[in-house]
Amino acid sequence: MAMRRRFKASYYNLRVASGATTLLFNGITGGLLRLTKGMERDLAPLLGSERARKAGTGYADWDPPRFTRQDLPAAIARRFDEFIDSGIFVPDVCDEREDLRRSYIANRSNAPFFVTITTTLDCNMRCYYCYQKEGELESMSPDMCDAIAAWTKAKIEKENHSRLYVDWYGGEPMLNQAVIDRYSDAMISFCGERHIAYKASMICNGTAWPPDPVKFVERNRLHSIQFSLDGPRQHHDKRRGLIDAKGGAGRTASFDTVMSTIDALIGRTKIYLRINVDPWIGRDCLDVIDACAARGWLDPDTRFYPYVAIINAMTEHCGFIAKAKRFEEFNEEFHGIQQEFYERLRRYRDEKSFEVVQYYPNRVMINCSAVSNNAVVFGPNGRMYKCGLDVGDQHRAHAALNLDGSMGPEPDAKARMLPPDRWDRYDPFTHARCKECQYLPVCMGGCPKAQIDRDEAQIRMQSEFWEKNFDRIIREYFAAAGGH
Amino acid sequence: MAKSTRRKASGRKITLIQTDQTARAVAATIGRRKPVKVSFFVRAPDNVKSKSFAVAARLCGCRNVCLAFVDPD
């Protein structure tokens, strides 16, 4: 007689009560199931004990009951294949964490070829929370742009990449449009001749666009653009005013300029609107939704995705934020504001928007392009980094491209303090807490820079985020999906 | 079969029936009203064996730190 296959519940299942309904989430597949009362009752003994929402513990102790298909109550057996597809049940011999680890290693190798180019470190704003180092604000030269294009072409040919993704970054990237046009022109032709897919994106402040923004987007194949606002006009204009290029005092308001740029581009490319929130902007960020709705940006098919982001200490250059008590207290408050933001957004948008802005806890293939084997960030002078937040801190570069295409110079003493392979060696599966954590598939250790730099405050924030917000986000998604 | 009644934002009253019966069997018990089947999946699972970096499983999963969404879709 053939042996009956045995199964067990996934460690990465999480049950969330939403009113009278129980939702069952699985972190490996991102599936979310609505259980009937009867099903919930029948499933309960199979799912193993309920866990607290704590991050960083649990896998080693996970020992749910084993069962065969024939052991199941009729209502569960009828949907057995769906439970398997959802990752709710797995074969009892399955080591889910080991499968995740293998997939993570493969994803790091198979990730798309991704080139981020910092056109300049200069910016026409001086935000108080800027994470970039002050000082020499270099701009990329046409010659360096050509050297990077030649490097990209050689890399595509050598490694046989079928897709190229380019991200334009700064400073304010639009202060050096000539480089964007030059590189895009070269690479779009190159990729076109070889049937290689080409897509570009940009992170910019929305204030330095040419008179015909649509033409610029089309010729440079900008598939998505991220703009930023510091809340509504009264806050934004105070913080993100334009500086006088000639060094004069005072700032020029920029809120209307950013809004006009978005207006011109709405529906023509995918737009993310990052709405920065700090303790003083607070709940006022909600007003931005109404401003967007009034302009028709939240109509269907606009491909416009607003989201809120807390202003925090992203690098040591804005480290004062991590030390300020008011900011620390605000972390908790921000979660409530974020909840209100998405509740209000639900008036206009369904649950799919929650996924596009990564609010829903989707499975993370790689936690950051910095740990992909196929991604690089170029500084304006050809220095090569893995993380965009490091650009400008030259000792953090792992390599450098010279104008003639050669690599060098040799790293100086400060740079030698940082192992160049630190990103390659990053592995959440060796991390004492991450490897045990029930949120591992949807987090993968969060920001690798925080882990590599041992930024304990940031790491703690990441754990707390899941502990305090996971259930709420699932409920909000369910409500946005029309759940009752 | 468990029943509960809710009122939608539009003011319309709806009755939720949680059951393992087929939609046809339920329809036979509720007279003229037409049942609408509510899906088992609030969100369908991703195909974890897929090699593509789709919207549902994108490259950059860092939500709280950096500026950018890496958006290769």
Coordinates of C-alpha atoms in Angstrom, one line a residue, chain A residues 28-34 37 39 75 78-79 86 114 131 165 199 203 223-224 226 270 272 274 307 312 314 355-358 360 362-363 365-367 442 462 477 484, chain B residues 2 6 8 14 16 18-20 37-46 48 50 52-53 55-73:
Chain A
I28 CA 5.4 32.6 1.6
T29 CA 2.7 33.0 -0.9
G30 CA 1.1 36.3 0.2
G31 CA -2.3 34.5 0.1
L32 CA -5.1 35.8 2.3
L33 CA -8.0 33.5 3.0
R34 CA -11.4 34.3 4.5
K37 CA -16.9 29.9 11.1
M39 CA -13.8 26.1 8.6
A75 CA -15.0 21.0 4.4
R78 CA -12.7 19.8 -0.3
R79 CA -10.4 22.9 -0.4
S86 CA -1.7 29.1 -0.6
F114 CA 19.7 47.4 -12.3
Y131 CA 20.7 62.1 4.5
Y165 CA 16.5 48.9 -15.5
K199 CA 12.9 50.6 -18.5
I203 CA 13.4 59.9 -7.9
H223 CA 8.3 54.0 -16.6
S224 CA 7.9 55.4 -13.1
Q226 CA 8.7 59.3 -7.5
K270 CA 3.4 55.6 -13.2
Y272 CA 4.6 57.5 -6.7
R274 CA 6.0 60.1 -1.3
Y307 CA 2.0 56.9 0.3
N312 CA 13.9 59.3 10.1
M314 CA 18.6 57.3 7.2
E355 CA 0.2 46.3 -2.8
V356 CA 1.7 48.7 -5.3
V357 CA 3.1 50.9 -2.5
Q358 CA 4.2 47.8 -0.6
Y360 CA 0.4 44.9 2.1
N362 CA 3.9 40.7 0.1
R363 CA 6.7 38.1 0.0
M365 CA 12.2 38.2 -3.1
I366 CA 15.1 40.4 -2.2
N367 CA 14.9 43.0 0.6
V442 CA 7.8 39.5 4.2
Q462 CA 11.7 47.4 11.8
Y477 CA -6.5 45.4 3.2
H484 CA -17.2 42.6 5.8
Chain B
A2 CA -24.5 31.4 10.0
R6 CA -24.7 44.6 7.7
K8 CA -23.2 49.1 3.3
I14 CA -26.9 43.0 3.0
L16 CA -24.0 37.6 4.9
Q18 CA -21.4 31.7 5.9
T19 CA -21.9 28.2 4.7
D20 CA -20.2 25.3 3.0
K37 CA -20.7 34.4 -3.9
V38 CA -17.9 35.9 -1.8
S39 CA -14.5 34.5 -2.7
F40 CA -12.5 32.3 -0.4
F41 CA -9.4 34.3 -1.3
V42 CA -9.3 37.9 -0.2
R43 CA -5.9 37.9 -2.0
A44 CA -4.9 35.0 -4.2
P45 CA -1.6 33.4 -3.5
D46 CA 1.4 34.2 -5.7
V48 CA 6.2 31.1 -5.6
S50 CA 7.6 31.9 -10.8
S52 CA 9.5 36.8 -12.7
F53 CA 9.8 39.8 -10.4
V55 CA 4.4 43.5 -8.7
A56 CA 3.4 41.1 -6.0
A57 CA 6.9 40.2 -5.3
R58 CA 9.1 43.0 -6.2
L59 CA 12.8 43.6 -5.9
C60 CA 12.8 46.1 -3.0
G61 CA 10.9 45.2 0.1
C62 CA 12.3 47.8 2.4
R63 CA 9.4 49.9 3.6
N64 CA 10.7 52.1 6.4
V65 CA 14.2 53.3 5.5
C66 CA 15.2 54.3 2.0
L67 CA 13.7 56.7 -0.4
A68 CA 13.0 54.5 -3.3
F69 CA 10.8 51.9 -4.6
V70 CA 12.8 49.8 -7.0
D71 CA 10.1 49.2 -9.5
P72 CA 11.2 46.9 -12.3
D73 CA 7.7 45.8 -13.4

